[in-house]
XYZ file of C-alpha atoms in Angstrom:
775
model
C 59.045 -117.715 63.459
C 58.240 -121.246 61.867
C 56.872 -121.066 58.993
C 53.641 -122.297 59.553
C 53.200 -119.865 61.670
C 54.328 -117.054 59.180
C 51.807 -118.133 56.553
C 49.205 -118.079 59.005
C 49.915 -114.413 60.125
C 50.314 -113.707 56.857
C 47.417 -115.269 54.954
C 44.286 -113.611 53.819
C 41.695 -114.476 56.797
C 38.783 -115.074 54.802
C 40.403 -117.146 52.215
C 42.495 -119.576 54.911
C 40.412 -122.488 53.827
C 41.800 -121.366 49.736
C 45.600 -121.970 51.030
C 47.514 -125.101 51.076
C 46.790 -126.825 54.413
C 50.709 -127.097 55.208
C 50.193 -128.256 58.609
C 48.387 -131.732 57.188
C 50.827 -131.982 54.636
C 53.803 -131.763 57.339
C 51.491 -134.163 59.661
C 52.107 -136.660 56.668
C 56.056 -135.848 56.411
C 55.831 -136.202 60.244
C 54.504 -139.676 59.901
C 56.580 -140.844 57.182
C 59.870 -140.195 59.533
C 58.523 -141.650 62.306
C 57.863 -144.814 60.119
C 61.876 -144.627 59.341
C 63.019 -143.645 62.860
C 60.870 -146.848 64.044
C 62.355 -149.535 60.175
C 65.274 -148.040 60.043
C 66.522 -146.696 63.520
C 70.910 -147.962 62.906
C 73.043 -147.363 66.002
C 75.361 -144.218 66.516
C 78.326 -146.574 65.101
C 76.515 -147.560 61.998
C 74.937 -144.305 61.103
C 78.884 -142.423 61.457
C 80.103 -145.306 59.220
C 77.215 -144.850 56.773
C 78.418 -141.327 56.579
C 81.907 -141.364 56.244
C 80.815 -144.039 53.244
C 78.839 -141.891 51.488
C 81.208 -138.721 51.603
C 83.629 -141.008 50.213
C 81.720 -141.914 47.603
C 80.947 -138.643 46.757
C 84.566 -137.968 45.864
C 84.608 -140.141 42.968
C 81.478 -138.803 40.943
C 82.120 -137.115 37.750
C 81.870 -133.263 38.118
C 78.823 -131.568 37.384
C 80.604 -128.737 36.100
C 79.895 -125.048 37.172
C 78.086 -124.152 34.023
C 75.928 -126.603 32.184
C 78.004 -125.806 28.920
C 80.418 -128.496 30.533
C 78.160 -130.853 32.310
C 79.545 -133.777 31.401
C 76.889 -137.171 29.729
C 77.389 -138.811 32.308
C 75.499 -136.835 34.605
C 72.459 -135.786 32.496
C 69.278 -137.135 33.675
C 68.902 -140.554 34.692
C 65.488 -142.147 34.864
C 67.159 -144.254 38.036
C 67.079 -140.956 39.794
C 63.872 -139.658 39.046
C 61.462 -139.917 42.434
C 58.275 -138.623 40.540
C 56.719 -137.675 37.830
C 53.905 -134.741 37.235
C 51.870 -134.397 34.406
C 48.325 -132.683 33.653
C 45.513 -134.553 33.137
C 42.846 -132.901 30.839
C 39.502 -133.389 32.159
C 35.782 -133.443 30.438
C 35.384 -130.122 31.631
C 38.252 -128.153 30.067
C 39.586 -127.927 33.176
C 43.185 -129.839 33.897
C 44.160 -130.923 37.405
C 48.016 -132.209 38.327
C 48.796 -135.410 39.783
C 51.957 -136.921 40.774
C 53.528 -140.275 39.834
C 55.632 -141.422 42.855
C 58.287 -143.493 41.385
C 59.576 -145.469 44.362
C 56.142 -147.360 45.136
C 57.802 -150.619 45.339
C 59.784 -149.736 48.384
C 59.134 -150.161 52.298
C 57.052 -148.076 53.654
C 55.689 -146.221 50.233
C 52.218 -146.179 51.269
C 52.861 -142.721 53.385
C 54.993 -140.837 50.589
C 51.560 -141.781 48.235
C 49.298 -140.038 50.714
C 51.719 -137.266 50.588
C 51.910 -136.757 47.421
C 48.206 -137.523 46.581
C 47.369 -134.664 48.951
C 49.767 -132.806 47.676
C 47.904 -132.784 44.457
C 45.021 -132.230 45.801
C 46.373 -129.083 47.602
C 47.712 -128.003 44.713
C 44.826 -127.928 42.475
C 42.755 -126.168 44.928
C 45.701 -123.503 44.881
C 45.360 -122.942 41.540
C 41.794 -123.164 40.891
C 41.452 -120.537 43.398
C 43.728 -118.522 41.550
C 42.085 -119.151 38.060
C 38.911 -117.748 39.273
C 39.767 -114.887 41.275
C 42.084 -113.595 38.125
C 39.376 -114.485 35.729
C 36.890 -112.075 38.448
C 39.893 -108.790 38.542
C 39.848 -108.990 34.655
C 36.130 -108.558 34.534
C 36.451 -106.167 37.053
C 39.185 -104.259 35.158
C 37.159 -104.234 31.501
C 34.225 -102.937 34.283
C 36.499 -99.983 35.543
C 37.810 -99.369 32.407
C 34.632 -98.510 30.677
C 34.025 -96.657 33.862
C 37.285 -94.542 33.152
C 35.983 -93.829 29.743
C 32.722 -92.437 31.164
C 34.418 -90.269 33.982
C 36.885 -89.002 31.075
C 34.229 -88.025 28.801
C 32.224 -86.423 31.443
C 35.042 -84.387 32.670
C 35.301 -82.428 29.188
C 31.377 -82.105 29.015
C 31.487 -80.376 32.301
C 34.907 -78.278 32.029
C 34.142 -77.613 27.936
C 37.418 -77.155 27.167
C 38.315 -75.641 23.845
C 37.982 -77.840 21.095
C 40.130 -78.112 17.475
C 38.992 -79.710 14.862
C 40.896 -82.465 15.139
C 39.064 -83.553 18.453
C 42.384 -82.268 20.268
C 41.865 -80.482 23.793
C 44.226 -77.105 23.519
C 44.728 -76.903 27.080
C 49.297 -76.622 27.029
C 50.365 -74.102 24.879
C 51.973 -74.880 21.209
C 55.334 -76.662 21.379
C 54.659 -78.637 24.385
C 52.826 -81.505 23.587
C 51.457 -85.044 25.442
C 51.151 -88.221 24.361
C 48.588 -89.522 26.237
C 45.256 -91.362 25.820
C 43.364 -89.301 27.887
C 42.847 -86.228 29.748
C 44.952 -85.668 32.917
C 42.413 -83.649 34.850
C 43.008 -82.795 38.336
C 40.363 -84.351 40.916
C 40.069 -80.716 42.754
C 37.979 -79.896 39.353
C 37.896 -76.058 40.314
C 41.252 -75.412 38.185
C 41.308 -75.879 34.231
C 44.916 -74.666 33.970
C 47.076 -77.492 33.289
C 50.640 -77.449 35.001
C 53.506 -77.522 32.917
C 55.151 -79.666 35.097
C 52.643 -82.703 34.636
C 52.425 -81.564 30.704
C 56.763 -82.092 30.734
C 56.232 -85.738 32.587
C 53.923 -86.622 29.699
C 55.642 -86.101 26.764
C 59.077 -87.417 28.287
C 57.128 -90.457 28.993
C 55.959 -91.048 25.631
C 53.931 -94.022 26.251
C 50.455 -94.633 27.980
C 51.040 -97.684 30.153
C 47.588 -97.503 32.259
C 45.704 -99.614 30.041
C 42.549 -98.264 30.743
C 42.126 -95.883 28.312
C 42.933 -96.355 24.454
C 43.821 -94.554 21.727
C 46.441 -92.911 20.298
C 47.887 -89.262 21.513
C 48.190 -85.809 19.436
C 51.713 -84.994 19.243
C 51.731 -81.671 17.801
C 48.825 -80.326 19.406
C 47.805 -81.262 23.066
C 45.607 -84.677 24.803
C 43.891 -86.256 22.640
C 40.196 -85.790 23.965
C 38.133 -88.704 25.095
C 34.658 -89.836 22.228
C 31.726 -87.746 24.456
C 29.158 -90.214 22.193
C 30.033 -92.739 25.450
C 27.957 -90.542 27.144
C 24.718 -91.007 25.042
C 25.504 -94.486 26.590
C 25.648 -93.753 30.103
C 23.246 -93.207 33.402
C 23.688 -92.353 36.697
C 23.673 -94.954 39.004
C 21.260 -93.611 41.972
C 22.591 -95.595 45.422
C 20.113 -96.273 47.537
C 21.763 -95.406 50.484
C 20.263 -91.702 51.626
C 16.802 -90.013 52.256
C 17.335 -88.473 49.210
C 18.385 -91.332 46.466
C 15.462 -93.823 48.564
C 12.783 -91.121 47.874
C 13.993 -91.250 44.335
C 14.348 -95.062 44.067
C 10.897 -95.112 45.342
C 9.489 -92.778 42.614
C 11.698 -93.229 39.974
C 14.164 -95.508 38.669
C 17.747 -96.803 39.838
C 18.848 -94.506 37.394
C 18.583 -90.728 36.194
C 19.955 -89.136 33.447
C 23.454 -87.210 33.764
C 22.979 -83.584 34.418
C 26.692 -82.596 33.384
C 27.195 -80.560 37.042
C 30.257 -80.178 38.416
C 28.668 -81.693 42.035
C 27.934 -84.892 39.404
C 31.202 -84.742 37.755
C 32.966 -84.866 42.079
C 30.835 -87.694 43.192
C 31.331 -89.757 40.047
C 35.496 -89.096 40.442
C 35.111 -90.005 44.609
C 33.070 -93.261 43.588
C 35.675 -94.364 41.410
C 38.460 -93.622 43.744
C 37.130 -95.990 46.298
C 36.500 -99.091 43.334
C 40.060 -98.177 42.083
C 41.529 -98.320 45.797
C 39.548 -101.764 46.203
C 40.461 -102.851 43.112
C 44.391 -102.779 43.694
C 43.678 -103.919 46.864
C 42.884 -107.381 45.726
C 45.147 -107.238 43.035
C 47.470 -106.947 46.115
C 45.749 -109.219 48.254
C 45.742 -111.596 45.348
C 49.591 -111.856 44.613
C 50.240 -111.997 48.616
C 48.220 -115.508 47.871
C 50.082 -116.406 44.746
C 53.742 -115.734 46.856
C 52.719 -117.523 49.893
C 51.753 -120.710 48.762
C 54.670 -120.916 46.248
C 56.516 -120.612 49.107
C 54.099 -123.077 51.033
C 55.180 -125.991 48.387
C 58.568 -124.843 48.628
C 58.956 -125.295 51.702
C 57.209 -128.491 52.436
C 59.014 -130.180 49.135
C 62.524 -129.196 50.548
C 61.134 -131.000 54.004
C 60.163 -134.100 52.250
C 64.015 -134.209 50.685
C 65.558 -133.894 53.896
C 63.049 -136.493 55.513
C 63.613 -139.282 52.836
C 66.866 -138.088 51.625
C 65.758 -137.886 48.159
C 65.609 -135.334 45.147
C 62.039 -134.789 44.329
C 61.579 -131.065 44.861
C 63.322 -130.109 42.111
C 60.821 -132.111 39.384
C 58.021 -130.658 41.690
C 59.303 -127.009 41.900
C 59.389 -126.988 38.248
C 56.155 -127.856 37.767
C 54.751 -124.897 40.123
C 56.577 -122.341 38.103
C 55.818 -123.972 34.599
C 51.687 -123.704 35.585
C 49.467 -120.952 35.475
C 49.978 -120.543 39.170
C 53.471 -120.552 38.942
C 53.863 -116.756 36.589
C 51.204 -114.489 38.142
C 51.797 -111.927 35.471
C 48.333 -110.622 35.330
C 48.028 -110.016 38.089
C 51.790 -107.706 38.458
C 50.381 -106.023 35.011
C 47.173 -105.040 36.356
C 48.669 -103.671 39.423
C 51.018 -101.301 37.643
C 48.505 -100.299 34.893
C 46.082 -99.374 38.117
C 49.257 -97.436 39.815
C 50.025 -95.308 36.592
C 46.455 -94.919 36.244
C 45.901 -93.630 39.656
C 48.686 -91.532 39.835
C 47.667 -89.776 36.717
C 44.477 -89.352 36.756
C 43.778 -88.947 40.545
C 47.049 -87.545 42.105
C 48.370 -84.885 39.475
C 50.412 -87.215 38.079
C 52.196 -87.318 41.373
C 53.123 -91.289 41.831
C 54.559 -91.160 45.297
C 51.497 -89.191 46.619
C 48.824 -91.922 44.358
C 50.791 -94.929 46.267
C 50.066 -93.236 49.644
C 46.380 -93.853 48.514
C 46.466 -97.348 47.085
C 49.240 -98.367 49.670
C 48.741 -96.605 53.025
C 50.886 -97.710 55.650
C 50.315 -99.765 58.751
C 49.441 -98.200 61.595
C 52.747 -97.874 64.582
C 52.395 -98.704 67.501
C 53.335 -95.967 69.807
C 54.851 -96.015 72.936
C 53.396 -93.026 74.762
C 49.718 -94.508 74.104
C 50.774 -97.469 76.411
C 52.275 -94.917 78.576
C 49.520 -92.503 78.545
C 46.895 -95.159 79.587
C 49.033 -96.747 82.447
C 48.890 -93.423 83.414
C 45.599 -92.569 83.418
C 44.617 -96.091 84.790
C 46.676 -95.488 88.001
C 45.693 -91.978 88.728
C 42.096 -93.500 88.161
C 43.128 -96.375 90.877
C 44.276 -93.888 93.177
C 41.286 -91.730 92.985
C 38.970 -94.301 93.581
C 41.208 -95.652 97.103
C 40.530 -91.523 98.105
C 37.233 -91.383 97.318
C 36.250 -95.087 99.789
C 38.926 -93.358 102.469
C 36.610 -90.474 101.905
C 33.459 -91.563 102.165
C 34.588 -94.067 105.185
C 36.460 -91.402 106.961
C 33.682 -89.585 106.950
C 30.702 -91.780 107.926
C 29.141 -90.392 104.816
C 26.865 -93.608 104.366
C 25.548 -93.656 107.020
C 24.732 -89.867 106.790
C 20.696 -88.463 106.763
C 22.371 -87.359 103.026
C 22.837 -90.090 101.965
C 19.902 -90.961 100.149
C 20.018 -87.042 98.744
C 22.862 -87.922 97.230
C 21.932 -91.118 95.595
C 19.134 -90.120 94.126
C 19.938 -86.851 93.106
C 23.999 -86.628 92.099
C 24.644 -90.779 91.356
C 22.537 -91.222 88.391
C 24.642 -87.983 86.743
C 27.847 -89.783 87.404
C 26.748 -93.287 86.505
C 26.544 -92.029 82.838
C 29.744 -91.754 82.479
C 30.584 -95.024 83.979
C 28.307 -96.812 81.654
C 30.017 -95.676 78.960
C 33.394 -96.208 80.588
C 32.406 -99.883 80.934
C 31.223 -100.179 77.050
C 34.322 -98.780 75.880
C 36.512 -101.333 78.498
C 34.589 -104.265 76.685
C 35.002 -103.287 73.230
C 38.871 -102.299 74.025
C 38.729 -106.175 75.383
C 36.539 -107.325 72.275
C 39.353 -105.842 69.744
C 42.088 -107.572 71.671
C 40.491 -110.915 71.388
C 39.802 -110.611 67.680
C 43.050 -109.461 66.991
C 44.701 -112.653 68.842
C 42.098 -114.810 67.135
C 42.630 -113.455 63.514
C 39.561 -112.074 63.211
C 39.114 -109.731 60.714
C 36.725 -107.424 62.152
C 38.474 -103.559 60.519
C 37.000 -105.161 57.443
C 33.729 -106.370 58.764
C 33.225 -103.050 60.406
C 34.377 -101.411 57.161
C 37.381 -98.707 58.544
C 39.746 -97.384 56.458
C 43.125 -98.892 56.274
C 44.973 -97.809 59.324
C 42.406 -95.644 60.763
C 40.410 -98.615 62.958
C 41.573 -97.885 66.681
C 43.149 -101.106 68.518
C 42.966 -101.959 72.199
C 45.721 -99.832 73.436
C 43.922 -96.694 72.158
C 40.559 -97.158 73.426
C 41.896 -98.328 76.645
C 43.608 -95.351 76.106
C 40.242 -93.694 76.081
C 38.493 -95.184 78.528
C 41.069 -94.656 80.930
C 40.917 -91.041 80.174
C 37.345 -90.684 80.936
C 37.621 -92.556 83.815
C 40.222 -90.321 85.294
C 38.066 -87.298 84.354
C 34.994 -88.420 85.849
C 36.445 -90.119 89.261
C 38.500 -86.403 89.579
C 34.472 -84.730 89.080
C 33.703 -87.111 91.807
C 36.192 -86.465 94.124
C 36.018 -82.800 93.827
C 32.513 -82.923 94.399
C 32.979 -84.557 97.659
C 35.678 -82.411 98.750
C 33.899 -78.646 97.593
C 31.011 -80.181 99.807
C 32.298 -81.376 102.985
C 35.050 -78.201 102.605
C 33.571 -75.046 105.503
C 35.853 -72.553 103.427
C 33.629 -73.959 99.579
C 30.401 -74.197 101.212
C 29.342 -71.144 99.134
C 29.986 -72.155 95.945
C 27.089 -75.435 96.308
C 25.731 -73.807 92.799
C 29.354 -74.381 91.435
C 29.145 -77.745 92.945
C 25.964 -78.810 91.350
C 27.069 -77.680 88.048
C 30.441 -79.792 88.119
C 28.254 -82.655 86.369
C 26.374 -80.748 84.189
C 30.299 -79.094 83.172
C 31.827 -83.074 82.314
C 28.725 -83.784 80.120
C 29.119 -80.549 77.959
C 33.743 -81.406 78.270
C 32.952 -85.020 76.670
C 30.088 -84.075 74.235
C 32.387 -81.236 72.776
C 35.783 -84.424 72.221
C 33.035 -86.291 70.609
C 31.689 -83.782 68.236
C 35.272 -81.445 67.803
C 36.226 -80.572 63.867
C 39.716 -80.279 64.730
C 42.044 -83.552 63.428
C 42.219 -84.455 67.423
C 41.865 -87.841 69.866
C 41.012 -89.648 66.739
C 38.736 -87.458 64.474
C 37.766 -90.071 61.666
C 37.015 -92.835 64.146
C 34.655 -90.271 66.458
C 32.753 -89.390 63.311
C 32.588 -92.656 61.781
C 30.564 -93.312 65.003
C 28.291 -90.384 64.565
C 27.854 -91.671 60.623
C 26.659 -94.892 62.200
C 24.736 -93.123 64.987
C 22.602 -90.521 62.826
C 22.054 -93.559 60.297
C 20.636 -95.689 63.056
C 18.024 -92.448 64.050
C 17.229 -92.199 60.256
C 17.225 -96.040 60.132
C 13.875 -96.557 57.308
C 15.399 -93.907 55.120
C 19.054 -95.031 54.943
C 20.627 -98.481 53.581
C 21.141 -100.840 56.762
C 24.889 -101.989 56.628
C 26.341 -104.414 59.775
C 28.314 -101.299 61.472
C 24.469 -99.374 62.307
C 22.867 -102.523 62.885
C 25.768 -103.335 65.268
C 26.179 -99.705 66.522
C 21.929 -100.441 67.300
C 22.397 -103.709 69.565
C 24.991 -101.385 71.437
C 22.450 -98.675 72.228
C 20.166 -101.782 73.102
C 22.346 -102.228 76.634
C 22.607 -98.388 77.151
C 19.084 -98.061 78.187
C 19.938 -96.772 81.343
C 22.291 -94.170 79.972
C 19.686 -92.886 78.066
C 17.697 -92.597 81.158
C 20.636 -90.615 82.491
C 20.140 -88.366 80.231
C 16.393 -87.881 80.506
C 17.158 -87.163 84.376
C 19.904 -84.554 83.072
C 17.396 -82.654 81.794
C 14.650 -82.989 84.236
C 17.319 -81.904 87.102
C 18.528 -78.548 85.642
C 16.097 -77.834 83.617
C 13.040 -78.075 85.609
C 14.147 -79.375 89.386
C 16.031 -77.589 91.748
C 19.325 -78.184 91.832
C 20.933 -75.587 93.827
C 19.534 -77.281 96.794
C 20.067 -81.016 95.324
C 16.107 -81.692 95.081
C 13.659 -82.559 92.387
C 10.356 -83.682 91.438
C 10.904 -85.842 88.141
C 9.638 -88.825 89.139
C 6.311 -87.194 90.159
C 6.026 -85.475 86.837
C 3.356 -87.688 83.986
C 5.725 -86.463 81.181
C 8.926 -87.578 82.407
C 7.577 -90.855 83.512
C 6.172 -91.140 79.553
C 9.388 -90.171 78.599
C 11.047 -92.437 81.115
C 9.368 -95.304 78.745
C 9.781 -93.810 75.616
C 13.982 -93.635 75.706
C 13.426 -96.910 76.836
C 11.610 -98.242 73.988
C 13.410 -95.774 71.461
C 16.872 -98.040 70.692
C 14.559 -101.163 70.445
C 12.176 -99.569 68.274
C 15.236 -98.217 65.498
C 16.357 -102.075 65.422
C 12.169 -103.082 64.879
C 13.040 -100.065 62.042
C 16.324 -101.747 60.634
C 14.615 -105.106 60.305
C 12.141 -103.618 58.251
C 14.154 -102.055 55.931
C 16.256 -105.551 55.807
C 13.318 -107.387 55.081
C 11.892 -105.174 52.311
C 15.692 -104.960 50.603
C 17.108 -108.828 50.979
C 13.400 -110.812 51.117
C 14.660 -112.972 53.965
C 11.944 -113.702 56.350
C 14.750 -114.291 59.257
C 14.163 -109.546 59.498
C 10.898 -110.262 59.824
C 11.382 -113.050 62.614
C 13.876 -110.434 64.549
C 11.661 -107.841 64.129
C 9.320 -109.589 66.463
C 11.827 -110.200 68.677
C 12.311 -106.302 69.008
C 8.457 -105.950 69.311
C 8.408 -108.260 72.252
C 11.563 -106.886 74.004
C 9.555 -103.566 73.526
C 6.058 -104.457 75.333
C 8.382 -106.325 78.014
C 10.334 -102.810 79.073
C 6.784 -100.514 78.475
C 5.192 -102.940 80.854
C 7.734 -103.714 83.014
C 8.518 -99.556 83.544
C 4.545 -99.215 83.699
C 4.578 -101.613 86.732
C 7.677 -99.974 88.763
C 5.873 -96.656 88.741
C 2.807 -97.873 90.276
C 2.786 -96.904 94.379
C 0.169 -100.026 94.494
C 1.430 -103.341 92.663
C -1.395 -104.827 91.176
C -1.604 -108.218 90.198
C -2.514 -107.847 87.095
C 0.342 -105.549 85.921
C 2.512 -107.973 87.509
C 1.439 -110.905 85.408
C 1.322 -108.715 82.606
C 4.784 -107.655 83.517
C 6.330 -111.379 84.277
C 4.501 -112.685 81.355
C 6.009 -110.123 78.725
C 9.796 -110.270 80.233
C 9.456 -113.816 80.362
C 8.807 -114.248 76.895
C 11.023 -111.673 75.469
C 14.201 -113.274 77.491
C 13.419 -116.883 75.803
C 13.380 -115.393 72.720
C 16.310 -113.229 72.840
C 18.510 -115.404 74.485
C 17.097 -118.108 71.775
C 18.609 -115.730 69.253
C 21.253 -114.782 70.854
C 23.086 -118.172 70.675
C 21.035 -119.806 67.670
C 21.166 -117.221 65.592
C 23.497 -114.654 65.914
C 26.743 -116.969 67.729
C 25.489 -120.090 65.179
C 25.604 -122.496 67.853
C 23.289 -125.506 69.397
C 24.039 -127.016 65.943
C 23.421 -130.497 67.203
C 24.929 -132.346 64.274
C 27.755 -130.377 63.864
C 31.124 -131.797 63.741
C 31.516 -129.853 67.179
C 28.108 -131.158 69.089
C 26.025 -128.533 70.030
C 28.721 -126.215 68.743
C 28.979 -124.958 64.938
C 31.469 -127.027 62.480
C 34.108 -124.366 63.020
C 35.403 -122.644 65.975
C 37.667 -120.006 66.270
C 38.697 -120.281 70.254
C 40.937 -123.762 70.963
C 39.110 -124.301 73.677
C 35.426 -125.497 73.427
C 34.252 -124.880 76.998
C 34.440 -121.330 76.818
C 31.171 -121.459 74.498
C 29.815 -123.475 76.745
C 30.333 -120.867 79.665
C 29.527 -118.010 77.598
C 26.435 -119.442 76.714
C 25.322 -120.318 80.484
C 26.413 -116.460 81.303
C 24.471 -115.212 78.780
C 21.475 -117.156 79.791
C 21.841 -115.789 83.235
C 22.572 -113.095 83.045
C 19.819 -112.335 80.558
C 17.699 -113.077 83.321
C 19.265 -110.540 85.543
C 16.178 -107.647 84.159
C 13.632 -109.964 85.957
C 14.730 -108.467 89.102
C 13.147 -105.438 88.035
C 9.652 -107.243 88.278
C 10.644 -109.660 91.588
C 11.695 -106.936 93.359
C 15.006 -108.172 94.233
C 16.265 -105.097 96.050
C 14.510 -105.828 99.037
C 16.234 -108.765 99.557
C 19.818 -107.492 98.515
C 19.502 -104.878 100.942
C 21.049 -101.938 97.683
C 19.375 -98.446 97.313
C 17.332 -98.789 94.242
C 19.389 -96.756 92.309
C 22.540 -98.853 92.759
C 20.784 -101.838 92.123
C 19.898 -100.448 88.882
C 23.564 -99.180 88.068
C 24.427 -102.711 88.498
C 22.054 -103.798 86.767
C 22.480 -101.688 83.652
C 26.359 -102.276 84.231
C 25.596 -106.513 83.914
C 23.660 -105.881 80.874
C 27.035 -104.171 79.565
C 29.234 -106.851 80.479
C 27.028 -109.338 78.725
C 27.124 -107.251 75.546
C 30.592 -107.393 75.273
C 30.657 -111.045 75.472
C 27.556 -111.180 72.666
C 30.116 -108.938 70.753
C 33.097 -110.964 70.456
C 31.214 -114.460 69.307
C 28.697 -112.546 67.264
C 31.838 -111.255 65.235
C 33.422 -114.884 65.220
C 30.307 -115.946 63.293
C 30.662 -113.325 60.810
C 34.155 -113.584 59.944
C 33.295 -117.507 59.675
C 30.545 -116.634 57.196
C 32.995 -114.615 55.364
C 35.643 -117.368 55.720
C 33.147 -119.632 54.255
C 32.117 -117.480 51.517
C 35.721 -116.484 50.694
C 33.972 -112.919 51.007
C 37.243 -110.491 51.952
C 36.141 -107.354 50.061
C 33.404 -104.730 50.225
C 31.267 -104.094 46.775
C 32.064 -100.516 45.767
C 28.848 -99.117 44.243
C 30.556 -97.390 40.577
C 29.188 -94.369 39.241
C 27.583 -94.808 35.711
C 25.987 -97.595 34.345
C 26.125 -98.526 30.396
C 22.651 -99.402 28.554
C 22.990 -102.746 26.605
C 23.823 -100.575 23.270
C 26.550 -98.389 25.019
C 27.848 -102.082 26.393
C 28.293 -103.427 23.428
C 29.877 -100.667 21.321
C 32.316 -100.222 23.709
């Protein structure tokens, strides 16, 4: 792999603008090479003679010696061989920039090389300033984590209430065995106060505390030196406004509360600090990787320059890089070692290997069996589709008198799984293209490293659900038609219900099978969507709520399940759901609920962030609620009146225009007239601009599809009403899949513009002003 592609693959995507622009520097070198080829292109014979003369001349040069001690004076640095001179220029604000002086500026074609070194200096200064800024930030974060650890250790002493001697030494170990440690190494479970003899011996062998976060001297005779309990006098608990209870507390009282010294409080504090340390260590790793890749880039580009120009400038420039603040990432390396020691000692019971597994989770391995299984399930699904089509055609079921009965009663039951499978298929496509175009969707959604599902896993789930659904459909048809099984009519009608119970059971299965972490993550997001006013709104929550707005027909299918199997006569395959006034009311309510949840989320964000855009977004969902309600009422009318038609058409048209504008301009960030890419935006991920225009046009067309419910297009297309409803719902899911890609692309580019590569992790403790100054 060429280095240009390698650096693109390994860089932190949110920091891509802070990396050295290797491709630009390489293009300048190509211009230099092209100039030299045009002006100094020797004949093949001349090149051969020149090469021989050069080799012969090298035989008469003074030998430089195998070591520097025996190097002759004649081989010392000669000013005539110097190509560049690099120096640091101090500016008025105290920040120093590096400038390279090209010493061969009187030669032919020197202007290209001057441009190269000017651009090289700009890139180096950009990189070193970014690195300095981030190192200063991590040092501040390390100091804050140190204070948090001091408070945590003092809280552990207070909660566990160990025996304290006269010299404030915690007597947790037998006499004769001591630990030279600055703090108590407490197990994370908090339930066992006895300390393992093995850990004590390890601490005795270590003899030094290198964790760098907790200071103090240990007692070599009696045990551990206790952390000062006075810290707790200046500490309060940060109440995270993210749960219903904490939200109500924050409204009534302050966002900070006094310590209760309970074991639950200790456990919560340990969990928060653990997450903070893991995220902090991840930042250090990425910062170290940033250093290494940029150093390698400068080395590669200078060696290319030497090769093209036949000069020896790389040595002087790379020496400057090594001696600069950027050249040695000692602070980052030291911090990483101290964090590793601290995490292993305080949160992994001294087991360094266990601690490193948490700090450095292994990358998820691609398994060939997943590809094999989703290929197998997909092939079986296609075979079942063909079998169903042949079955319907051979027995002329589409022309039978029971066609309408089947479409009204059975088709909506199975269509629910079709909507889910189609949505999963679109999301699988999204993950494939997000990964291909390096959109960091695991970071945006907040997935734990290694737990996110790739497109192969999603295709496996999609094909598995499709296989179950199609198998149920064909078994339903066969049992119904076969004379030998007609006596099992009740069991036949219960097949869709059994399938629904199976799918729900798998979704809520507590065992660690079928991607439990992803299932529970989805359930947690859905729960926070339902409790939208009481929970802090995060991107995964409102993104899921947006997905639910495209699954309105799936919710209506769930309502039909209840009506058909509870109040309908499913044994005779008949129902009177649409004649029930209660069913009609809930038919409107279940369609409104997803939009109402998004409206509540917008209000919550408006109150928290004080951004008027969230209020306008809430109005968008209110207009959609009005359109859905009036359109559904118009559909239920037996005698269509002009008044209801005008109301339904007006609200639907207004909502369509509002939603389409918001999709393209706000969610996708497109239609920027003055951008560098006319009518798009300044930064694009996809290489072909026409894709964006096609996506905008397709989004507009698909947004208009739901107008068919008002205009009555089903009479034109000669489709059964239930089938047309399923087609419209499928098109909306397809539109949502397209929306997902460009929405996350815009979010990713916003993160890139702000160099936002880390999630903010709430800390458990808050120091008051006096306590903070005393630390």
